GROMACS .gro file of C-alpha atoms in nm:
model
  394
    1MET     CA    1   0.832  -9.624   0.843
    2PRO     CA    2   0.881  -9.513   1.198
    3ARG     CA    3   0.689  -9.195   1.270
    4PHE     CA    4   1.020  -9.013   1.392
    5SER     CA    5   1.190  -9.101   1.063
    6VAL     CA    6   0.937  -8.919   0.867
    7ARG     CA    7   0.955  -8.614   1.089
    8TRP     CA    8   1.336  -8.613   1.042
    9MET     CA    9   1.304  -8.651   0.669
   10VAL     CA   10   1.044  -8.345   0.633
   11ALA     CA   11   1.272  -8.144   0.857
   12LEU     CA   12   1.572  -8.213   0.637
   13LEU     CA   13   1.385  -8.142   0.325
   14LEU     CA   14   1.270  -7.810   0.472
   15ILE     CA   15   1.635  -7.722   0.566
   16LEU     CA   16   1.757  -7.807   0.221
   17VAL     CA   17   1.496  -7.601   0.043
   18LEU     CA   18   1.573  -7.301   0.274
   19PHE     CA   19   1.944  -7.340   0.247
   20GLY     CA   20   1.944  -7.413  -0.124
   21ALA     CA   21   1.723  -7.098  -0.193
   22PHE     CA   22   1.954  -6.884   0.027
   23PHE     CA   23   2.288  -6.998  -0.110
   24PHE     CA   24   2.172  -6.964  -0.458
   25CYS     CA   25   2.017  -6.605  -0.440
   26GLU     CA   26   2.292  -6.462  -0.219
   27TYR     CA   27   2.607  -6.630  -0.364
   28LEU     CA   28   2.566  -6.855  -0.675
   29ILE     CA   29   2.334  -6.638  -0.885
   30TYR     CA   30   2.610  -6.387  -0.953
   31PHE     CA   31   2.848  -6.651  -1.112
   32PRO     CA   32   2.626  -6.774  -1.402
   33THR     CA   33   2.511  -6.413  -1.480
   34ILE     CA   34   2.853  -6.249  -1.486
   35LEU     CA   35   3.018  -6.548  -1.662
   36LYS     CA   36   2.803  -6.453  -1.960
   37CYS     CA   37   3.016  -6.137  -1.978
   38ALA     CA   38   3.321  -6.093  -2.172
   39TRP     CA   39   3.592  -5.845  -2.249
   40PRO     CA   40   3.510  -5.685  -2.601
   41LYS     CA   41   3.752  -5.735  -2.882
   42ILE     CA   42   3.864  -5.412  -3.047
   43SER     CA   43   3.755  -5.412  -3.414
   44HIS     CA   44   4.040  -5.414  -3.657
   45ALA     CA   45   3.847  -5.168  -3.867
   46ARG     CA   46   3.913  -4.917  -3.579
   47GLY     CA   47   4.307  -4.949  -3.597
   48GLU     CA   48   4.504  -5.247  -3.529
   49GLU     CA   49   4.784  -5.038  -3.361
   50GLY     CA   50   4.793  -4.735  -3.122
   51ILE     CA   51   4.937  -4.415  -3.219
   52ASP     CA   52   5.260  -4.516  -3.035
   53GLY     CA   53   5.278  -4.842  -3.212
   54ARG     CA   54   5.146  -5.058  -2.930
   55SER     CA   55   4.966  -5.380  -3.026
   56MET     CA   56   4.598  -5.455  -2.963
   57ASP     CA   57   4.718  -5.700  -2.698
   58SER     CA   58   4.823  -5.409  -2.468
   59ALA     CA   59   4.444  -5.275  -2.446
   60VAL     CA   60   4.345  -5.166  -2.090
   61ARG     CA   61   4.086  -5.372  -1.936
   62ALA     CA   62   3.862  -5.128  -1.762
   63MET     CA   63   3.544  -5.176  -1.578
   64VAL     CA   64   3.314  -4.880  -1.528
   65LEU     CA   65   3.024  -4.863  -1.293
   66SER     CA   66   2.818  -4.557  -1.137
   67ASP     CA   67   2.596  -4.445  -0.865
   68THR     CA   68   2.645  -4.696  -0.602
   69HIS     CA   69   2.458  -4.474  -0.332
   70LEU     CA   70   2.575  -4.630  -0.018
   71LEU     CA   71   2.286  -4.553   0.215
   72GLY     CA   72   2.373  -4.313   0.521
   73ALA     CA   73   2.261  -4.290   0.880
   74VAL     CA   74   1.969  -4.043   0.814
   75GLY     CA   75   1.755  -4.180   0.530
   76GLY     CA   76   1.865  -4.548   0.519
   77HIS     CA   77   1.661  -4.818   0.675
   78TRP     CA   78   1.895  -5.080   0.836
   79PHE     CA   79   1.758  -5.373   0.629
   80ASP     CA   80   1.758  -5.186   0.306
   81LYS     CA   81   2.113  -5.086   0.364
   82LEU     CA   82   2.221  -5.440   0.471
   83ARG     CA   83   2.059  -5.580   0.161
   84ARG     CA   84   2.167  -5.337  -0.104
   85GLU     CA   85   2.528  -5.332   0.027
   86TRP     CA   86   2.561  -5.716   0.026
   87GLN     CA   87   2.427  -5.725  -0.327
   88MET     CA   88   2.671  -5.475  -0.457
   89GLU     CA   89   2.962  -5.636  -0.267
   90ARG     CA   90   2.889  -5.998  -0.403
   91ALA     CA   91   2.847  -5.865  -0.746
   92PHE     CA   92   3.156  -5.641  -0.730
   93GLN     CA   93   3.376  -5.918  -0.582
   94THR     CA   94   3.240  -6.183  -0.825
   95ALA     CA   95   3.306  -5.965  -1.107
   96LEU     CA   96   3.669  -5.886  -0.998
   97TRP     CA   97   3.725  -6.257  -0.962
   98LEU     CA   98   3.582  -6.368  -1.286
   99LEU     CA   99   3.689  -6.070  -1.516
  100ARG     CA  100   4.011  -5.946  -1.351
  101PRO     CA  101   4.002  -5.583  -1.475
  102GLU     CA  102   4.324  -5.368  -1.463
  103ILE     CA  103   4.137  -5.052  -1.366
  104VAL     CA  104   3.787  -4.974  -1.212
  105PHE     CA  105   3.611  -4.646  -1.252
  106ILE     CA  106   3.302  -4.547  -1.019
  107LEU     CA  107   3.143  -4.240  -1.185
  108GLY     CA  108   3.027  -4.055  -0.876
  109ASP     CA  109   2.743  -4.074  -0.624
  110ILE     CA  110   2.938  -4.326  -0.414
  111PHE     CA  111   2.755  -4.213  -0.101
  112ASP     CA  112   2.381  -4.130  -0.085
  113GLU     CA  113   2.418  -3.881   0.208
  114GLY     CA  114   2.780  -3.750   0.164
  115LYS     CA  115   2.638  -3.393   0.101
  116TRP     CA  116   2.510  -3.377   0.455
  117SER     CA  117   2.661  -3.655   0.660
  118SER     CA  118   2.854  -3.569   0.980
  119GLN     CA  119   3.206  -3.661   1.016
  120LYS     CA  120   3.136  -3.970   1.240
  121HIS     CA  121   2.872  -4.103   0.978
  122TRP     CA  122   3.110  -3.995   0.686
  123GLU     CA  123   3.385  -4.215   0.831
  124ASP     CA  124   3.131  -4.511   0.882
  125ASP     CA  125   3.016  -4.481   0.517
  126VAL     CA  126   3.387  -4.474   0.383
  127ARG     CA  127   3.472  -4.773   0.612
  128ARG     CA  128   3.180  -4.968   0.456
  129PHE     CA  129   3.282  -4.869   0.105
  130HIS     CA  130   3.646  -4.985   0.145
  131ARG     CA  131   3.503  -5.317   0.270
  132MET     CA  132   3.254  -5.371  -0.005
  133PHE     CA  133   3.481  -5.258  -0.283
  134ARG     CA  134   3.811  -5.418  -0.169
  135HIS     CA  135   4.043  -5.521  -0.439
  136SER     CA  136   4.401  -5.660  -0.492
  137THR     CA  137   4.708  -5.467  -0.596
  138ASP     CA  138   4.668  -5.586  -0.953
  139THR     CA  139   4.355  -5.369  -0.981
  140GLU     CA  140   4.339  -4.991  -0.953
  141LEU     CA  141   4.024  -4.836  -0.821
  142VAL     CA  142   3.949  -4.465  -0.937
  143VAL     CA  143   3.654  -4.283  -0.797
  144LEU     CA  144   3.500  -3.981  -0.933
  145VAL     CA  145   3.289  -3.719  -0.737
  146GLY     CA  146   2.921  -3.682  -0.762
  147ASN     CA  147   2.645  -3.443  -0.639
  148HIS     CA  148   2.556  -3.686  -0.355
  149ASP     CA  149   2.918  -3.711  -0.234
  150ILE     CA  150   2.965  -3.329  -0.195
  151GLY     CA  151   2.631  -3.178  -0.256
  152PHE     CA  152   2.467  -2.985  -0.578
  153HIS     CA  153   2.655  -2.674  -0.674
  154TYR     CA  154   2.466  -2.474  -0.415
  155GLU     CA  155   2.552  -2.711  -0.137
  156MET     CA  156   2.916  -2.801  -0.209
  157ASP     CA  157   3.206  -2.634  -0.024
  158TRP     CA  158   3.583  -2.670   0.025
  159PHE     CA  159   3.533  -2.887   0.329
  160LYS     CA  160   3.316  -3.156   0.162
  161LEU     CA  161   3.524  -3.160  -0.154
  162GLN     CA  162   3.851  -3.180   0.024
  163ARG     CA  163   3.710  -3.450   0.254
  164PHE     CA  164   3.623  -3.659  -0.042
  165GLU     CA  165   3.960  -3.599  -0.202
  166LYS     CA  166   4.145  -3.694   0.119
  167VAL     CA  167   3.965  -4.029   0.129
  168PHE     CA  168   4.041  -4.132  -0.213
  169ASN     CA  169   4.388  -3.969  -0.202
  170ALA     CA  170   4.356  -3.774  -0.543
  171SER     CA  171   4.230  -3.471  -0.696
  172SER     CA  172   3.874  -3.468  -0.833
  173THR     CA  173   3.992  -3.330  -1.164
  174ARG     CA  174   4.300  -3.508  -1.319
  175ILE     CA  175   4.436  -3.736  -1.579
  176VAL     CA  176   4.497  -4.103  -1.528
  177THR     CA  177   4.739  -4.266  -1.782
  178LYS     CA  178   4.757  -4.642  -1.825
  179LYS     CA  179   4.932  -4.818  -2.106
  180GLY     CA  180   4.938  -4.519  -2.310
  181VAL     CA  181   4.564  -4.439  -2.276
  182ASN     CA  182   4.462  -4.108  -2.112
  183PHE     CA  183   4.154  -4.111  -1.888
  184LEU     CA  184   4.035  -3.763  -1.811
  185LEU     CA  185   3.845  -3.752  -1.482
  186VAL     CA  186   3.621  -3.426  -1.462
  187ASN     CA  187   3.445  -3.291  -1.144
  188SER     CA  188   3.129  -3.204  -1.334
  189VAL     CA  189   2.968  -3.085  -1.014
  190ALA     CA  190   3.176  -2.769  -1.026
  191LEU     CA  191   3.099  -2.682  -1.382
  192HIS     CA  192   2.818  -2.435  -1.301
  193GLY     CA  193   2.981  -2.141  -1.474
  194ASP     CA  194   2.879  -1.879  -1.213
  195GLY     CA  195   3.239  -1.797  -1.108
  196CYS     CA  196   3.223  -1.973  -0.767
  197PRO     CA  197   3.558  -2.049  -0.600
  198ILE     CA  198   3.555  -2.427  -0.660
  199CYS     CA  199   3.420  -2.365  -1.014
  200GLN     CA  200   3.697  -2.132  -1.084
  201SER     CA  201   3.977  -2.375  -0.940
  202VAL     CA  202   3.826  -2.670  -1.143
  203GLU     CA  203   3.797  -2.478  -1.486
  204LYS     CA  204   4.151  -2.343  -1.425
  205GLU     CA  205   4.277  -2.706  -1.389
  206LEU     CA  206   4.083  -2.823  -1.684
  207ILE     CA  207   4.237  -2.551  -1.897
  208LYS     CA  208   4.587  -2.659  -1.787
  209LEU     CA  209   4.508  -3.021  -1.864
  210SER     CA  210   4.361  -2.915  -2.205
  211ARG     CA  211   4.698  -2.731  -2.283
  212ASP     CA  212   4.907  -3.020  -2.161
  213LEU     CA  213   4.727  -3.268  -2.394
  214ASN     CA  214   4.733  -3.035  -2.685
  215CYS     CA  215   5.107  -2.975  -2.625
  216SER     CA  216   5.159  -3.354  -2.602
  217LEU     CA  217   4.992  -3.400  -2.944
  218GLN     CA  218   5.200  -3.118  -3.098
  219SER     CA  219   5.519  -3.251  -2.946
  220SER     CA  220   5.451  -3.612  -3.119
  221GLN     CA  221   5.383  -3.441  -3.446
  222SER     CA  222   5.682  -3.229  -3.449
  223GLY     CA  223   5.925  -3.509  -3.352
  224GLY     CA  224   5.950  -3.423  -2.968
  225GLY     CA  225   6.006  -3.045  -3.000
  226LEU     CA  226   5.789  -2.804  -2.787
  227THR     CA  227   5.685  -2.454  -2.896
  228ASP     CA  228   5.748  -2.172  -2.658
  229SER     CA  229   5.374  -2.158  -2.565
  230CYS     CA  230   5.414  -2.522  -2.439
  231GLU     CA  231   5.715  -2.466  -2.213
  232GLY     CA  232   5.665  -2.609  -1.870
  233SER     CA  233   5.363  -2.829  -1.965
  234GLN     CA  234   5.329  -3.187  -1.864
  235LEU     CA  235   5.340  -3.426  -2.142
  236TYR     CA  236   5.099  -3.717  -2.170
  237PRO     CA  237   5.074  -3.997  -2.432
  238PRO     CA  238   4.973  -3.826  -2.760
  239THR     CA  239   4.605  -3.972  -2.790
  240SER     CA  240   4.267  -3.807  -2.745
  241PRO     CA  241   4.131  -3.875  -2.396
  242ILE     CA  242   3.836  -4.096  -2.267
  243MET     CA  243   3.651  -3.845  -2.051
  244LEU     CA  244   3.469  -3.973  -1.737
  245GLN     CA  245   3.233  -3.755  -1.526
  246HIS     CA  246   2.929  -3.783  -1.317
  247TYR     CA  247   2.691  -3.566  -1.497
  248PRO     CA  248   2.618  -3.637  -1.864
  249LEU     CA  249   2.671  -3.361  -2.133
  250TYR     CA  250   2.375  -3.161  -2.241
  251ARG     CA  251   2.077  -3.330  -2.401
  252VAL     CA  252   1.720  -3.254  -2.417
  253SER     CA  253   1.589  -3.581  -2.269
  254ASP     CA  254   1.634  -3.950  -2.296
  255ALA     CA  255   1.382  -3.975  -2.582
  256GLY     CA  256   1.637  -4.130  -2.827
  257CYS     CA  257   1.766  -4.389  -2.566
  258THR     CA  258   1.673  -4.768  -2.607
  259GLY     CA  259   1.772  -5.095  -2.464
  260LEU     CA  260   1.699  -5.309  -2.145
  261ASP     CA  261   1.859  -5.043  -1.926
  262ALA     CA  262   1.720  -4.733  -2.074
  263ALA     CA  263   1.467  -4.509  -1.868
  264PRO     CA  264   1.113  -4.627  -1.853
  265PRO     CA  265   0.912  -4.523  -2.161
  266GLU     CA  266   0.700  -4.299  -1.951
  267GLU     CA  267   1.020  -4.102  -1.836
  268ARG     CA  268   1.218  -4.077  -2.153
  269HIS     CA  269   1.047  -3.770  -2.285
  270LEU     CA  270   1.082  -3.568  -1.965
  271LEU     CA  271   1.273  -3.271  -2.019
  272PHE     CA  272   1.626  -3.250  -1.871
  273ARG     CA  273   1.710  -2.960  -1.647
  274GLU     CA  274   2.047  -2.795  -1.727
  275LYS     CA  275   2.288  -2.780  -1.428
  276TYR     CA  276   2.068  -3.038  -1.250
  277ASP     CA  277   2.009  -3.340  -1.464
  278VAL     CA  278   2.279  -3.261  -1.717
  279LEU     CA  279   2.548  -3.016  -1.782
  280SER     CA  280   2.457  -2.689  -1.925
  281LYS     CA  281   2.508  -2.627  -2.304
  282GLU     CA  282   2.791  -2.393  -2.248
  283ALA     CA  283   2.989  -2.631  -2.016
  284SER     CA  284   2.929  -2.931  -2.247
  285GLN     CA  285   3.063  -2.726  -2.541
  286ARG     CA  286   3.383  -2.608  -2.375
  287LEU     CA  287   3.464  -2.945  -2.255
  288LEU     CA  288   3.426  -3.085  -2.605
  289GLN     CA  289   3.635  -2.806  -2.750
  290TRP     CA  290   3.889  -2.829  -2.483
  291PHE     CA  291   3.954  -3.199  -2.506
  292LYS     CA  292   3.783  -3.349  -2.813
  293PRO     CA  293   3.735  -3.683  -2.636
  294ARG     CA  294   3.696  -3.995  -2.830
  295LEU     CA  295   3.455  -4.128  -2.576
  296ILE     CA  296   3.264  -3.985  -2.281
  297LEU     CA  297   3.134  -4.192  -1.998
  298SER     CA  298   2.890  -4.054  -1.733
  299GLY     CA  299   2.638  -4.155  -1.483
  300HIS     CA  300   2.383  -3.965  -1.260
  301THR     CA  301   2.064  -4.062  -1.456
  302HIS     CA  302   2.060  -4.423  -1.327
  303SER     CA  303   1.962  -4.538  -1.675
  304GLY     CA  304   2.168  -4.631  -1.986
  305CYS     CA  305   2.182  -4.428  -2.300
  306GLU     CA  306   2.412  -4.357  -2.598
  307VAL     CA  307   2.426  -4.020  -2.755
  308LEU     CA  308   2.647  -3.885  -3.030
  309HIS     CA  309   2.741  -3.503  -2.971
  310ASP     CA  310   2.807  -3.289  -3.276
  311ASN     CA  311   2.814  -3.612  -3.483
  312LYS     CA  312   3.155  -3.714  -3.358
  313TYR     CA  313   3.168  -3.733  -2.979
  314PRO     CA  314   3.000  -4.043  -2.870
  315GLU     CA  315   2.880  -4.048  -2.492
  316VAL     CA  316   2.751  -4.357  -2.301
  317SER     CA  317   2.553  -4.308  -1.973
  318VAL     CA  318   2.632  -4.592  -1.735
  319PRO     CA  319   2.331  -4.718  -1.531
  320SER     CA  320   2.337  -4.735  -1.145
  321PHE     CA  321   2.517  -5.026  -0.997
  322SER     CA  322   2.245  -5.040  -0.711
  323TRP     CA  323   1.937  -5.259  -0.703
  324ARG     CA  324   1.769  -4.984  -0.500
  325ASN     CA  325   1.763  -4.778  -0.814
  326ARG     CA  326   1.704  -5.031  -1.082
  327ASN     CA  327   1.570  -5.398  -1.113
  328ASN     CA  328   1.860  -5.473  -1.367
  329PRO     CA  329   2.185  -5.288  -1.257
  330SER     CA  330   2.480  -5.320  -1.500
  331PHE     CA  331   2.829  -5.215  -1.570
  332ILE     CA  332   3.050  -5.143  -1.873
  333LEU     CA  333   3.342  -5.350  -1.981
  334ALA     CA  334   3.592  -5.143  -2.199
  335SER     CA  335   3.877  -5.257  -2.378
  336VAL     CA  336   4.103  -4.943  -2.468
  337SER     CA  337   4.411  -4.905  -2.660
  338PRO     CA  338   4.596  -4.578  -2.738
  339GLY     CA  339   4.425  -4.573  -3.078
  340SER     CA  340   4.095  -4.753  -3.033
  341TYR     CA  341   3.832  -4.900  -2.789
  342ALA     CA  342   3.540  -5.138  -2.761
  343LEU     CA  343   3.255  -5.154  -2.511
  344SER     CA  344   3.021  -5.420  -2.380
  345LYS     CA  345   2.771  -5.426  -2.106
  346CYS     CA  346   2.733  -5.659  -1.839
  347PHE     CA  347   2.399  -5.704  -1.659
  348LEU     CA  348   2.373  -5.831  -1.292
  349PRO     CA  349   2.100  -6.058  -1.178
  350GLU     CA  350   1.750  -5.905  -1.175
  351GLU     CA  351   1.598  -5.830  -0.836
  352SER     CA  352   1.269  -5.994  -0.960
  353THR     CA  353   1.454  -6.313  -1.034
  354VAL     CA  354   1.577  -6.326  -0.671
  355ILE     CA  355   1.225  -6.254  -0.544
  356GLY     CA  356   1.083  -6.524  -0.759
  357VAL     CA  357   1.322  -6.803  -0.640
  358TYR     CA  358   1.256  -6.693  -0.273
  359CYS     CA  359   0.876  -6.718  -0.353
  360SER     CA  360   0.923  -7.047  -0.521
  361ALA     CA  361   1.115  -7.173  -0.225
  362GLY     CA  362   0.838  -7.057   0.010
  363ALA     CA  363   0.576  -7.227  -0.211
  364CYS     CA  364   0.772  -7.545  -0.178
  365LEU     CA  365   0.797  -7.526   0.185
  366LEU     CA  366   0.432  -7.472   0.228
  367LEU     CA  367   0.354  -7.778  -0.004
  368LEU     CA  368   0.596  -7.981   0.202
  369ILE     CA  369   0.437  -7.893   0.526
  370LEU     CA  370   0.091  -7.951   0.389
  371ALA     CA  371   0.185  -8.283   0.242
  372HIS     CA  372   0.337  -8.379   0.580
  373CYS     CA  373   0.014  -8.273   0.770
  374MET     CA  374  -0.202  -8.467   0.537
  375TRP     CA  375   0.017  -8.769   0.548
  376MET     CA  376   0.013  -8.753   0.921
  377LYS     CA  377  -0.358  -8.707   0.927
  378GLY     CA  378  -0.426  -9.009   0.712
  379LEU     CA  379  -0.194  -9.211   0.926
  380LEU     CA  380  -0.359  -9.117   1.245
  381GLN     CA  381  -0.716  -9.202   1.073
  382CYS     CA  382  -0.579  -9.546   0.967
  383LEU     CA  383  -0.447  -9.619   1.319
  384SER     CA  384  -0.774  -9.502   1.476
  385LEU     CA  385  -0.971  -9.731   1.243
  386CYS     CA  386  -0.737 -10.034   1.329
  387LEU     CA  387  -0.771  -9.975   1.695
  388LEU     CA  388  -1.149  -9.933   1.657
  389GLY     CA  389  -1.166 -10.264   1.459
  390LYS     CA  390  -0.969 -10.442   1.719
  391HIS     CA  391  -1.191 -10.306   1.999
  392LYS     CA  392  -1.501 -10.427   1.827
  393SER     CA  393  -1.365 -10.784   1.768
  394LEU     CA  394  -1.286 -10.796   2.154
   0.00000   0.00000   0.00000
C-alpha cells in the first residue's frame, strides 16, 4: 500500500474517533438518556376524576427542576461556565423536544451571583439564561426566587427582588392556575419571621392567597355562594394547591433520605440550620396551616429527598439541574389533575460517563498513533534490509 495512503487512513481514523466522541458526548448522549423517561400515569386509586369533573386525560404535564446556578462574572471560570451552561442547555432543549411539557418550573437559584452582581453582569446573566432555557409558546416557563438570586434574608432588598420580578414579569409570590390545578409559588427567602418590610409584604400576600383559596372551596361546597367574609376575594379552582418554593420545609436532616440522588451518606446526618438550610419550624407550620397543600416541591439542598410532614403533607426536594453540583443531575416529571397527581424522576447523563467516553477515545487515539508508528518503523526496517541486501549483492 502506498505510504501516503496509510497516512491518510490513520489521519481519517483519528478524525473519526475525535469527532465521534465529541458528537456523542455533547449531543447524542442526552437523547437515549431522556428517552428512558416518561410522563407518569395517575393511579386510579387516587381518583379517576378531578373535583370539577375533569377526566384524567386533562392532567397538566409539568416539568420541575431546580438550582441551575448560572455562573457569574466574579466566581465563575470561563471554561467552567461554558461547560456547565452547554450541558444544561442541551439537556433542557432535548427534554423539551422529547417530552413536550406544558409548563416548566425552576425552583430558584437560577443565578449563582444574583445576590451581588452589578446591573451589567445581571443583564448578561439574564441574556444567557433566556438563550439556554428558550422555549416555544406551547410551553410556559415559571421561575421562582432563591437565595442566590436576591441574597439570603440579611442580604436581600427591594432593588434585588424587584429586579428579579421585572425580568420574569411576575410577582415572586402568587398562584398559577392551569387546567383547574392551583400551583402556589412561595418566596421562601422572605419567610424569616422577623417583620422585615419584604417579609411583611410576602406574608400579607400569602394570607390573602390563603383566604382566596379557602373562599373558593367554600363557594364550591355551598353551590357558588360567598359568605360576607369572602366578599371581594379572588376565586380559584376549588382544589388544594401544589406548593412550590426554594427552601424546604423544616426537617432535622437528610438522615431519612434515600435513592440515587440523595445526599452522600457522610452528609445525610448533618443537622440542618433553620432559616438557612430549611425554613423555620414556625414558618413551615404556618404554610401548612394556611394552605394544606397536597404536595410540596422544593430545592436548595441540591439533593433529592422525600418527606411526609404531619403524616399527611408530602414534600419532594428536587436535586440540582447542574453538573457543577452533582454527578447525576435530574428533574421531576409531574402529571397533575385537579384531584390527583403522579411523579417520576428523570436522570440526566452522569458526568463520569462523559469523562469515561473521552478517556476511552483518548486511549484509542494513542493506540492508533502507536500502531502507526510501529508499523512505519517495521516498514522502514524492511526497506533498509532490502536495500542492504541489494547493496551486498552488487
